[in-house]
Amino acid sequence: MTSTIHLIAAARPNFMKIAPLFHALQRESWAEPVIVHTGQHYDLNMSDAFFRDLQLSEPGIHLGVGSGTHAEQTAKVMMAYEKVIVEKQPDMIIVVGDVNSTIACTMAAAKIWYTGLANRFNFNVERPVIAHLEAGLRSRDRSMPEEINRIATDVLADILWTPSSDGDENLLHEGIDREKIVFVGNIMIDSLEMMRKHIEKLDIYTKHKLKKGEYAIATLHRPSNVDNPELLAKLTDLLIRTSRKLPVVFPVHPRTRKNLEQNDLLKSLEQESGLILLEPQSYIKFMNFVFNSRFVITDSGGIQEETTYLGIPCLTLRPNTERPVTIHQGTNKLCDIDSVANDINDVISGKFKKGSIPEYWDGKTASRVVSSIKSILNIG
Ligand code: UD1
């Protein structure tokens, strides 16, 4: 008897989180891992390029949901995935990270049981086990849609796999049963180690005439930064001023590009010779730029972790982070638009802090997750 395990993938940062686990489960004779792509991200370079780089097979199930308001997107995923659960009856559903599809699939699965749908559809299991990979992270900022997704997912999931010990502490503090929590480490580091050979071989940065350690890379996509025209203008100015000190690679997220165009800011960026504007990059290309950069400016979650692991300074343009270990232990610093220029000068003049690597960020998280699944599903 094999156990069917759904791995929910929706948006760019999810693909790196499911890849090592999908490959690890494929090597297990008792497991039948199935990728469920909700379609939250659908562009070639936001989705397909990641499947290719991470050597993932085509999703077994595609919900094709697309963009929308938060409620629309969440509701469409719930409606589509409920049908899939009923039809396929998976033994376990693994959701990752904190995007809208994470909470949507968790809620659809949790309600199958609570609403009695299981009986109506002759389920032979009460309800699939729901497991959350990257559980327990908290920014304590509910204006961030991801924070709501994290809290609600962790309340409903049966198993909570945490990436760092602050995750365990947050969950215990919220009254979650200790037995549900398993500290497994950071799965993003597994992806990085899995692809390290390919990342190091590529040298895409030299194709852009950049020298190792002599350029920065910037990513910006959070609504709190790029949906505010005034702030977006200041960020544009920051990128321009920084690129006059050293070259800046800037892969532009679709949300950011749309807003730059609408606010007439794209042209001023395009005119700067030190700014290299690119389409969103695939995993291997992006990581090749990061590996060889002097520092990173970002508002992403995952990049704060990757830079800590690599010992590269990371200036995070956010007032808070759900990944505090990258600040206390790693190379990350939270910055605001008015002070970040000083931080950039510190990094360039070599005055930035050095960090260390958090516990269990070691490339072995997928195997710890597989052991946890075996004990949950009673696999000999
Ligand atoms: C989503 C996640 C965020 C994650 C980010 C990574 C939520 C609430 N947010 O934000 O946590 O950090 O992904 O990118 O789940 N678009 C395209 N092509 C695509 C995808 C999106 O053009 O393939 C455009 C659409 O205009 C869309 C907008 O980008 O409306 C935003 O996409 P959406 O998935 O809603 O959120 P992200 O900002 O990408």
PDB file of N, CA, C and O and ligand atoms in Angstrom, residues 11-13 40-43 46 67 70 73 98-100 145-146 149 221-222 253-255 258, ligand 1:
ATOM      1  N   ALA A  11       3.091  29.633  -5.542  1.00  0.00           N
ATOM      2  CA  ALA A  11       3.788  30.859  -5.944  1.00  0.00           C
ATOM      3  C   ALA A  11       5.293  30.612  -5.880  1.00  0.00           C
ATOM      4  O   ALA A  11       5.744  29.648  -5.271  1.00  0.00           O
ATOM      5  N   ARG A  12       6.022  31.518  -6.500  1.00  0.00           N
ATOM      6  CA  ARG A  12       7.471  31.339  -6.681  1.00  0.00           C
ATOM      7  C   ARG A  12       8.196  30.779  -5.447  1.00  0.00           C
ATOM      8  O   ARG A  12       8.924  29.789  -5.586  1.00  0.00           O
ATOM      9  N   PRO A  13       8.025  31.370  -4.253  1.00  0.00           N
ATOM     10  CA  PRO A  13       8.831  30.851  -3.131  1.00  0.00           C
ATOM     11  C   PRO A  13       8.442  29.438  -2.698  1.00  0.00           C
ATOM     12  O   PRO A  13       9.193  28.801  -1.963  1.00  0.00           O
ATOM     13  N   GLN A  40      -1.453  30.071  -8.653  1.00  0.00           N
ATOM     14  CA  GLN A  40      -1.374  31.468  -8.159  1.00  0.00           C
ATOM     15  C   GLN A  40      -0.327  32.242  -8.965  1.00  0.00           C
ATOM     16  O   GLN A  40      -0.557  33.376  -9.365  1.00  0.00           O
ATOM     17  N   HIS A  41       0.826  31.641  -9.195  1.00  0.00           N
ATOM     18  CA  HIS A  41       1.798  32.200 -10.147  1.00  0.00           C
ATOM     19  C   HIS A  41       1.751  31.348 -11.408  1.00  0.00           C
ATOM     20  O   HIS A  41       1.712  30.121 -11.341  1.00  0.00           O
ATOM     21  N   TYR A  42       1.758  32.025 -12.552  1.00  0.00           N
ATOM     22  CA  TYR A  42       1.497  31.309 -13.798  1.00  0.00           C
ATOM     23  C   TYR A  42       2.441  31.724 -14.923  1.00  0.00           C
ATOM     24  O   TYR A  42       2.534  31.058 -15.936  1.00  0.00           O
ATOM     25  N   ASP A  43       3.160  32.853 -14.776  1.00  0.00           N
ATOM     26  CA  ASP A  43       4.079  33.267 -15.844  1.00  0.00           C
ATOM     27  C   ASP A  43       5.187  32.232 -16.005  1.00  0.00           C
ATOM     28  O   ASP A  43       5.580  31.590 -15.029  1.00  0.00           O
ATOM     29  N   MET A  46       7.882  33.003 -13.554  1.00  0.00           N
ATOM     30  CA  MET A  46       7.507  32.970 -12.138  1.00  0.00           C
ATOM     31  C   MET A  46       7.205  31.532 -11.701  1.00  0.00           C
ATOM     32  O   MET A  46       7.079  31.261 -10.511  1.00  0.00           O
ATOM     33  N   SER A  67      -4.660  35.101 -10.742  1.00  0.00           N
ATOM     34  CA  SER A  67      -4.627  36.249  -9.817  1.00  0.00           C
ATOM     35  C   SER A  67      -6.033  36.666  -9.404  1.00  0.00           C
ATOM     36  O   SER A  67      -7.020  36.224  -9.980  1.00  0.00           O
ATOM     37  N   HIS A  70      -7.430  39.065  -2.516  1.00  0.00           N
ATOM     38  CA  HIS A  70      -7.083  38.003  -1.566  1.00  0.00           C
ATOM     39  C   HIS A  70      -8.230  37.032  -1.363  1.00  0.00           C
ATOM     40  O   HIS A  70      -8.045  35.820  -1.384  1.00  0.00           O
ATOM     41  N   GLN A  73      -8.841  34.934  -4.632  1.00  0.00           N
ATOM     42  CA  GLN A  73      -7.813  33.921  -4.874  1.00  0.00           C
ATOM     43  C   GLN A  73      -7.951  32.763  -3.869  1.00  0.00           C
ATOM     44  O   GLN A  73      -7.932  31.597  -4.245  1.00  0.00           O
ATOM     45  N   ASP A  98       3.625  30.643   3.280  1.00  0.00           N
ATOM     46  CA  ASP A  98       2.594  31.527   3.840  1.00  0.00           C
ATOM     47  C   ASP A  98       1.772  32.257   2.786  1.00  0.00           C
ATOM     48  O   ASP A  98       1.238  33.332   3.040  1.00  0.00           O
ATOM     49  N   VAL A  99       1.675  31.684   1.594  1.00  0.00           N
ATOM     50  CA  VAL A  99       0.938  32.407   0.547  1.00  0.00           C
ATOM     51  C   VAL A  99      -0.561  32.092   0.647  1.00  0.00           C
ATOM     52  O   VAL A  99      -0.982  31.245   1.441  1.00  0.00           O
ATOM     53  N   ASN A 100      -1.375  32.776  -0.159  1.00  0.00           N
ATOM     54  CA  ASN A 100      -2.826  32.577  -0.062  1.00  0.00           C
ATOM     55  C   ASN A 100      -3.228  31.119  -0.283  1.00  0.00           C
ATOM     56  O   ASN A 100      -4.151  30.621   0.355  1.00  0.00           O
ATOM     57  N   PRO A 145      -0.358  40.337   4.539  1.00  0.00           N
ATOM     58  CA  PRO A 145      -1.314  39.233   4.320  1.00  0.00           C
ATOM     59  C   PRO A 145      -0.752  37.874   4.716  1.00  0.00           C
ATOM     60  O   PRO A 145      -1.466  37.006   5.209  1.00  0.00           O
ATOM     61  N   GLU A 146       0.553  37.715   4.548  1.00  0.00           N
ATOM     62  CA  GLU A 146       1.178  36.419   4.868  1.00  0.00           C
ATOM     63  C   GLU A 146       1.053  36.082   6.347  1.00  0.00           C
ATOM     64  O   GLU A 146       1.004  34.912   6.716  1.00  0.00           O
ATOM     65  N   ASN A 149      -2.142  34.407   6.910  1.00  0.00           N
ATOM     66  CA  ASN A 149      -2.056  33.049   6.366  1.00  0.00           C
ATOM     67  C   ASN A 149      -1.278  32.122   7.310  1.00  0.00           C
ATOM     68  O   ASN A 149      -1.660  30.969   7.521  1.00  0.00           O
ATOM     69  N   HIS A 221       9.036  43.490  -3.966  1.00  0.00           N
ATOM     70  CA  HIS A 221       7.700  43.127  -4.474  1.00  0.00           C
ATOM     71  C   HIS A 221       6.594  43.253  -3.435  1.00  0.00           C
ATOM     72  O   HIS A 221       5.423  43.091  -3.756  1.00  0.00           O
ATOM     73  N   ARG A 222       6.932  43.533  -2.164  1.00  0.00           N
ATOM     74  CA  ARG A 222       5.882  43.597  -1.137  1.00  0.00           C
ATOM     75  C   ARG A 222       4.923  44.740  -1.424  1.00  0.00           C
ATOM     76  O   ARG A 222       5.362  45.876  -1.682  1.00  0.00           O
ATOM     77  N   HIS A 253       9.837  42.066 -10.344  1.00  0.00           N
ATOM     78  CA  HIS A 253       8.623  41.252 -10.119  1.00  0.00           C
ATOM     79  C   HIS A 253       7.456  41.856 -10.928  1.00  0.00           C
ATOM     80  O   HIS A 253       7.380  43.089 -11.066  1.00  0.00           O
ATOM     81  N   PRO A 254       6.521  41.047 -11.441  1.00  0.00           N
ATOM     82  CA  PRO A 254       5.420  41.589 -12.249  1.00  0.00           C
ATOM     83  C   PRO A 254       4.616  42.687 -11.550  1.00  0.00           C
ATOM     84  O   PRO A 254       4.217  43.678 -12.174  1.00  0.00           O
ATOM     85  N   ARG A 255       4.359  42.506 -10.256  1.00  0.00           N
ATOM     86  CA  ARG A 255       3.618  43.534  -9.501  1.00  0.00           C
ATOM     87  C   ARG A 255       4.396  44.853  -9.513  1.00  0.00           C
ATOM     88  O   ARG A 255       3.826  45.929  -9.730  1.00  0.00           O
ATOM     89  N   LYS A 258       4.486  46.575 -13.038  1.00  0.00           N
ATOM     90  CA  LYS A 258       3.204  47.229 -13.332  1.00  0.00           C
ATOM     91  C   LYS A 258       3.125  48.589 -12.618  1.00  0.00           C
ATOM     92  O   LYS A 258       2.752  49.604 -13.205  1.00  0.00           O
TER      93      LYS A 258
HETATM   94  C1  UD1 B   1       2.796  36.277  -3.639  1.00  0.00           C
HETATM   95  C2  UD1 B   1       2.692  35.961  -2.138  1.00  0.00           C
HETATM   96  C3  UD1 B   1       3.929  36.481  -1.413  1.00  0.00           C
HETATM   97  C4  UD1 B   1       5.200  35.998  -2.069  1.00  0.00           C
HETATM   98  C5  UD1 B   1       5.165  36.393  -3.539  1.00  0.00           C
HETATM   99  C6  UD1 B   1       6.384  35.982  -4.322  1.00  0.00           C
HETATM  100  C7  UD1 B   1       0.438  36.003  -1.136  1.00  0.00           C
HETATM  101  C8  UD1 B   1      -0.480  36.789  -0.292  1.00  0.00           C
HETATM  102  N1  UD1 B   1       1.537  36.642  -1.541  1.00  0.00           N
HETATM  103  O1  UD1 B   1       2.778  37.699  -3.778  1.00  0.00           O
HETATM  104  O2  UD1 B   1       3.892  36.004  -0.082  1.00  0.00           O
HETATM  105  O3  UD1 B   1       6.300  36.607  -1.424  1.00  0.00           O
HETATM  106  O4  UD1 B   1       4.013  35.751  -4.120  1.00  0.00           O
HETATM  107  O5  UD1 B   1       6.284  36.511  -5.620  1.00  0.00           O
HETATM  108  O6  UD1 B   1       0.154  34.858  -1.412  1.00  0.00           O
HETATM  109  N2  UD1 B   1       1.492  38.268 -11.579  1.00  0.00           N
HETATM  110  C9  UD1 B   1       1.896  38.008 -12.864  1.00  0.00           C
HETATM  111  N3  UD1 B   1       2.343  36.751 -13.146  1.00  0.00           N
HETATM  112  C10 UD1 B   1       2.406  35.763 -12.228  1.00  0.00           C
HETATM  113  C11 UD1 B   1       1.974  36.044 -10.915  1.00  0.00           C
HETATM  114  C12 UD1 B   1       1.527  37.296 -10.606  1.00  0.00           C
HETATM  115  O7  UD1 B   1       1.857  38.862 -13.727  1.00  0.00           O
HETATM  116  O8  UD1 B   1       2.840  34.642 -12.558  1.00  0.00           O
HETATM  117  C13 UD1 B   1       1.031  39.634 -11.233  1.00  0.00           C
HETATM  118  C14 UD1 B   1      -0.475  39.768 -11.295  1.00  0.00           C
HETATM  119  O9  UD1 B   1      -0.755  41.036 -11.788  1.00  0.00           O
HETATM  120  C15 UD1 B   1      -0.878  39.689  -9.838  1.00  0.00           C
HETATM  121  C16 UD1 B   1       0.331  40.299  -9.129  1.00  0.00           C
HETATM  122  O10 UD1 B   1       1.460  39.949  -9.936  1.00  0.00           O
HETATM  123  O11 UD1 B   1      -2.056  40.366  -9.571  1.00  0.00           O
HETATM  124  C17 UD1 B   1       0.530  39.796  -7.749  1.00  0.00           C
HETATM  125  O12 UD1 B   1       0.541  38.367  -7.731  1.00  0.00           O
HETATM  126  P1  UD1 B   1      -0.007  37.576  -6.432  1.00  0.00           P
HETATM  127  O13 UD1 B   1       0.188  36.126  -6.604  1.00  0.00           O
HETATM  128  O14 UD1 B   1      -1.350  38.071  -6.061  1.00  0.00           O
HETATM  129  O15 UD1 B   1       0.938  38.096  -5.275  1.00  0.00           O
HETATM  130  P2  UD1 B   1       2.499  38.370  -5.207  1.00  0.00           P
HETATM  131  O16 UD1 B   1       2.675  39.834  -5.048  1.00  0.00           O
HETATM  132  O17 UD1 B   1       3.306  37.685  -6.262  1.00  0.00           O
END
